[in-house]
Each structure stands twice: as C-alpha cells, then as structure tokens.
mmCIF file with all atom_site columns, C-alpha atoms in Angstrom:
data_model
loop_
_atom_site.group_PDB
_atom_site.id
_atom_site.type_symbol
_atom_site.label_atom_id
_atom_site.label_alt_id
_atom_site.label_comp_id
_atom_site.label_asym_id
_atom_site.label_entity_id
_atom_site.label_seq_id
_atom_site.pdbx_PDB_ins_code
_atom_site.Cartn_x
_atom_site.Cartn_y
_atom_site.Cartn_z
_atom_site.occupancy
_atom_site.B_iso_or_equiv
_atom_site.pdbx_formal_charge
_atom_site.auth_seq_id
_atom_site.auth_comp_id
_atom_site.auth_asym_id
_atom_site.auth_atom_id
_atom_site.pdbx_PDB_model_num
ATOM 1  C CA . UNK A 1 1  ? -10.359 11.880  70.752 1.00 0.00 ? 1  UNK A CA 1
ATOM 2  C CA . UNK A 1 2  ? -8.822  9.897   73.470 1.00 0.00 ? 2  UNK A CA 1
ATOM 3  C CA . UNK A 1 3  ? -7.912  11.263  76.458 1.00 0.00 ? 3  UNK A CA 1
ATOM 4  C CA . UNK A 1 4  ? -4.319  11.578  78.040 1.00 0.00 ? 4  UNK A CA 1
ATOM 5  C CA . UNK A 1 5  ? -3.919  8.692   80.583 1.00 0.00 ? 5  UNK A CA 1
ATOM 6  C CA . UNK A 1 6  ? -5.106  6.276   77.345 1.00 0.00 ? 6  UNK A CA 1
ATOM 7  C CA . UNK A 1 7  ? -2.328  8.087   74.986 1.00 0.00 ? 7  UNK A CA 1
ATOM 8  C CA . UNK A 1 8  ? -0.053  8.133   77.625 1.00 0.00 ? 8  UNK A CA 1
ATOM 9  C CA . UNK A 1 9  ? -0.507  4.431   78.039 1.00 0.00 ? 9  UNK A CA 1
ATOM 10 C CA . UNK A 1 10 ? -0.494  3.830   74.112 1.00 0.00 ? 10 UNK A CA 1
ATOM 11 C CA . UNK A 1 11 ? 2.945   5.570   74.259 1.00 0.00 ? 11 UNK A CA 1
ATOM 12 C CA . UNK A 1 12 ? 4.347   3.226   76.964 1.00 0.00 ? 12 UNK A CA 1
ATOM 13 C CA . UNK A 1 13 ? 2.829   0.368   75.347 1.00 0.00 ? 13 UNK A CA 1
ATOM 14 C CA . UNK A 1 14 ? 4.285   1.242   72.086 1.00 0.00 ? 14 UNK A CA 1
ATOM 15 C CA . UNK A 1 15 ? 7.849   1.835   73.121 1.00 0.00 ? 15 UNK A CA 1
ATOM 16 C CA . UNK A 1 16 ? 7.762   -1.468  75.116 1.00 0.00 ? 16 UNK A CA 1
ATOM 17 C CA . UNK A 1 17 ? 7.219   -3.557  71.892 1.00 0.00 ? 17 UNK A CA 1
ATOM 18 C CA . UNK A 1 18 ? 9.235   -1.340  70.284 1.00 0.00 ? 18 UNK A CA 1
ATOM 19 C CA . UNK A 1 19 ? 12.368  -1.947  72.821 1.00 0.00 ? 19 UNK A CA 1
ATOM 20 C CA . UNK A 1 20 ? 12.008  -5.711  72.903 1.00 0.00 ? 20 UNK A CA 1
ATOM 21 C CA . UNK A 1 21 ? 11.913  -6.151  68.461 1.00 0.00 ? 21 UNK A CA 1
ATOM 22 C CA . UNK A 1 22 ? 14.766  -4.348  68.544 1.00 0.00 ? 22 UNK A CA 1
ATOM 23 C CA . UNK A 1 23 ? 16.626  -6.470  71.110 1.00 0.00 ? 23 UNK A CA 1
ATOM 24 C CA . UNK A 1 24 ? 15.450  -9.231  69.953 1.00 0.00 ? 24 UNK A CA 1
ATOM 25 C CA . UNK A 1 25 ? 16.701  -8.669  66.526 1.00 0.00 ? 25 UNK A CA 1
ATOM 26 C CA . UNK A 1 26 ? 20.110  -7.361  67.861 1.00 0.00 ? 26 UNK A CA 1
ATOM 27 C CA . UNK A 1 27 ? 20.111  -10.432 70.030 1.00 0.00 ? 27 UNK A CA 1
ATOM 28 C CA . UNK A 1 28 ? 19.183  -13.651 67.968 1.00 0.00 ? 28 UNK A CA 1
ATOM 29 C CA . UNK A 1 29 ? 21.277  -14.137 64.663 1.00 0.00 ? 29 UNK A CA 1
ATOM 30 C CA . UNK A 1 30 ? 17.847  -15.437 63.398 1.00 0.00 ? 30 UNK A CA 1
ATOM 31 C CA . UNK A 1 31 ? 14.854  -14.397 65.299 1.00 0.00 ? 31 UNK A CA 1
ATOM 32 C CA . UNK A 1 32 ? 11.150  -15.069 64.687 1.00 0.00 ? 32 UNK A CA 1
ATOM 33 C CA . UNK A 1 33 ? 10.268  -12.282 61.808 1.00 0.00 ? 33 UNK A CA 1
ATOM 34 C CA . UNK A 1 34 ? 6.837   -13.152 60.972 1.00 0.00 ? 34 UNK A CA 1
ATOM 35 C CA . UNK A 1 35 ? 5.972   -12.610 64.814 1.00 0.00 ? 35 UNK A CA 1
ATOM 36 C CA . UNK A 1 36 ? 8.513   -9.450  64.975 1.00 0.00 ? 36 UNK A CA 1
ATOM 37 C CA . UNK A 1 37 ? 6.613   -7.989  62.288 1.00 0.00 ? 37 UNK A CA 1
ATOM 38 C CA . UNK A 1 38 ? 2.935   -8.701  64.232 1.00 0.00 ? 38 UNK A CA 1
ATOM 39 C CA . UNK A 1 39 ? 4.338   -6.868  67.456 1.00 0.00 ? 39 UNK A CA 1
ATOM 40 C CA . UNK A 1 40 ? 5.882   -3.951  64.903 1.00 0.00 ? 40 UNK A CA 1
ATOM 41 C CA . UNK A 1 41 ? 2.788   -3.563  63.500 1.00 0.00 ? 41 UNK A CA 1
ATOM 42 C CA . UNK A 1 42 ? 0.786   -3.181  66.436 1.00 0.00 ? 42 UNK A CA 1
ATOM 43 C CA . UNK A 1 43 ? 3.479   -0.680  68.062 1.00 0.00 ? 43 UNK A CA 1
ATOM 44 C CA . UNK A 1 44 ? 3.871   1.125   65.274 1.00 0.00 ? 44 UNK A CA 1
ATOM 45 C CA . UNK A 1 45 ? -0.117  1.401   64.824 1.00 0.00 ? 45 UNK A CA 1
ATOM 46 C CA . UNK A 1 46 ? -0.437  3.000   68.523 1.00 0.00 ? 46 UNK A CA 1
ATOM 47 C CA . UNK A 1 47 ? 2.608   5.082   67.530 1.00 0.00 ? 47 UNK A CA 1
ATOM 48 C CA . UNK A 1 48 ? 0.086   6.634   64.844 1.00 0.00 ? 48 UNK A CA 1
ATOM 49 C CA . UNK A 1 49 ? -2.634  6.813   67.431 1.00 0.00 ? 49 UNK A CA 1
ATOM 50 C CA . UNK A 1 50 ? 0.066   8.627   70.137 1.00 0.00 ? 50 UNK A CA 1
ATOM 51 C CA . UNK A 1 51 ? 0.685   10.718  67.107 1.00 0.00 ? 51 UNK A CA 1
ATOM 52 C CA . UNK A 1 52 ? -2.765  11.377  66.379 1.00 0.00 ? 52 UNK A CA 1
ATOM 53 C CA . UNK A 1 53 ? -3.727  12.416  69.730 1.00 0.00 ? 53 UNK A CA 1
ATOM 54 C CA . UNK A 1 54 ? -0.697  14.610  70.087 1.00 0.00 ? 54 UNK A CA 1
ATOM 55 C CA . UNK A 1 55 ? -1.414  16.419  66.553 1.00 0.00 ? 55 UNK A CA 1
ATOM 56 C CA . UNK A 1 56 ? 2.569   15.893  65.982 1.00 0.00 ? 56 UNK A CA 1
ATOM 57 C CA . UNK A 1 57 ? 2.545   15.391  62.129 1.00 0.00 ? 57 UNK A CA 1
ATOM 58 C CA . UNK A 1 58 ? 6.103   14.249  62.030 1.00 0.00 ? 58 UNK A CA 1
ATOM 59 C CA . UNK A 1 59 ? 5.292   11.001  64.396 1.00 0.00 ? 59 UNK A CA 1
ATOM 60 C CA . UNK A 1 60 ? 1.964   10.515  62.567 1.00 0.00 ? 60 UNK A CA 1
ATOM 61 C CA . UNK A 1 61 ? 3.360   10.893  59.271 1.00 0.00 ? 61 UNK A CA 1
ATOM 62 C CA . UNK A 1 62 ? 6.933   8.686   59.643 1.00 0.00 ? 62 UNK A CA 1
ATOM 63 C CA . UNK A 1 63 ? 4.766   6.036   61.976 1.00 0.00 ? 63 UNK A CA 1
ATOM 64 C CA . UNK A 1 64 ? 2.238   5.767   58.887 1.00 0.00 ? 64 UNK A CA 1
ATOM 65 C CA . UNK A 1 65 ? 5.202   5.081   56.673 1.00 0.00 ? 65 UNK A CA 1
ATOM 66 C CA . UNK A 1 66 ? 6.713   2.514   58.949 1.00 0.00 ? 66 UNK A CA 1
ATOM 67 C CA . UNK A 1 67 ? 2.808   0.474   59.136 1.00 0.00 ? 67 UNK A CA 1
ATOM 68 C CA . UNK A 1 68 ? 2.886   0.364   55.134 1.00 0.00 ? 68 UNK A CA 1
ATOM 69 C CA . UNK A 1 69 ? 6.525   -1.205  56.128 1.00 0.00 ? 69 UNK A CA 1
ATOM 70 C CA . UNK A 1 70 ? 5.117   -3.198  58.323 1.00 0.00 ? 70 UNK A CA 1
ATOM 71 C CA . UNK A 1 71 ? 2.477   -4.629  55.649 1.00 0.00 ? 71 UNK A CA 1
ATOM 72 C CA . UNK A 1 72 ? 4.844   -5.353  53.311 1.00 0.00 ? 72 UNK A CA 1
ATOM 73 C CA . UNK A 1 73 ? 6.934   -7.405  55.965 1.00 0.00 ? 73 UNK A CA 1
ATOM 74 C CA . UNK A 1 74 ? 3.956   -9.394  56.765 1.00 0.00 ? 74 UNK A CA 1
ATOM 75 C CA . UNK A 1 75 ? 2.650   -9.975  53.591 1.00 0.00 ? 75 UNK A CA 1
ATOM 76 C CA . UNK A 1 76 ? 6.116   -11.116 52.801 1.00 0.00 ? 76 UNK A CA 1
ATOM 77 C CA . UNK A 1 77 ? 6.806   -13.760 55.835 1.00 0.00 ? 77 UNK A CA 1
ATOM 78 C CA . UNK A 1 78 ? 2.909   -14.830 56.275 1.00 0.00 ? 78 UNK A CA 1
ATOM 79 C CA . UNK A 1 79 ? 2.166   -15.262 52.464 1.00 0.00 ? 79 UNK A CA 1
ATOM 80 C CA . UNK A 1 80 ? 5.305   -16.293 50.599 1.00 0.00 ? 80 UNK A CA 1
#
C-alpha cells in the first residue's frame, strides 16, 4: 500500500490533468482528443489508485468506470 505523501501527490497530480482536459475542451472548439483521452486516462488511473489507497469505494468504483471510458475513447481516436 502506498503511503500518504505518494497518494497525496497522486491526488494533486490527478486533479491537475484533470483541470487542464477540461479547460481545454471548454476552451478550443476542436481540441486534440486522441491526446485528451491519453492525459484522461492516466488521471483517471491515479484517481483509482487515490481511491484505492483511501478505501473510498465510491471514487474507486466511478474512477474504474470512467478508465473503461477512457478505453473506449482511445480505441476510438487511435484505431479508427
């Protein structure tokens, strides 16, 4: 189990890249989504691990949800 300075970090970390997609997307009329989905995916992966390491089952379980999301998005913009 990680300690709390590294899922402290992992929470900062993940609300950063979290933050900037969104802005980004509410900024540019047509922003970069294969590389928006990259940066979602990795936020939303140390979301699960912040989620983990907190035992909250609500974050781990809705942050799980939103990497399958995630998958689909990337399948869909890196493979088609």
């Amino acid at each position: 189990m990680p300690d709390s300075r590294t899922l402290s970090i992992a929470g900062w970390v993940a609300s950063i890249i979290t933050i900037a997609c969104a802005l980004v997307l509410s900024l540019d009329g047509n922003p970069p989504m294969r590389w928006m989905f990259v940066a979602w995916t990795i936020s939303n992966v140390l979301w699960v691990w912040y989620g983990a390491g907190i035992k909250s089952g609500q974050v781990l379980a809705s942050q799980a949800v939103f990497v399958l999301i995630d998958v689909i998005g990337l399948v869909h913009y890196w493979l088609y």
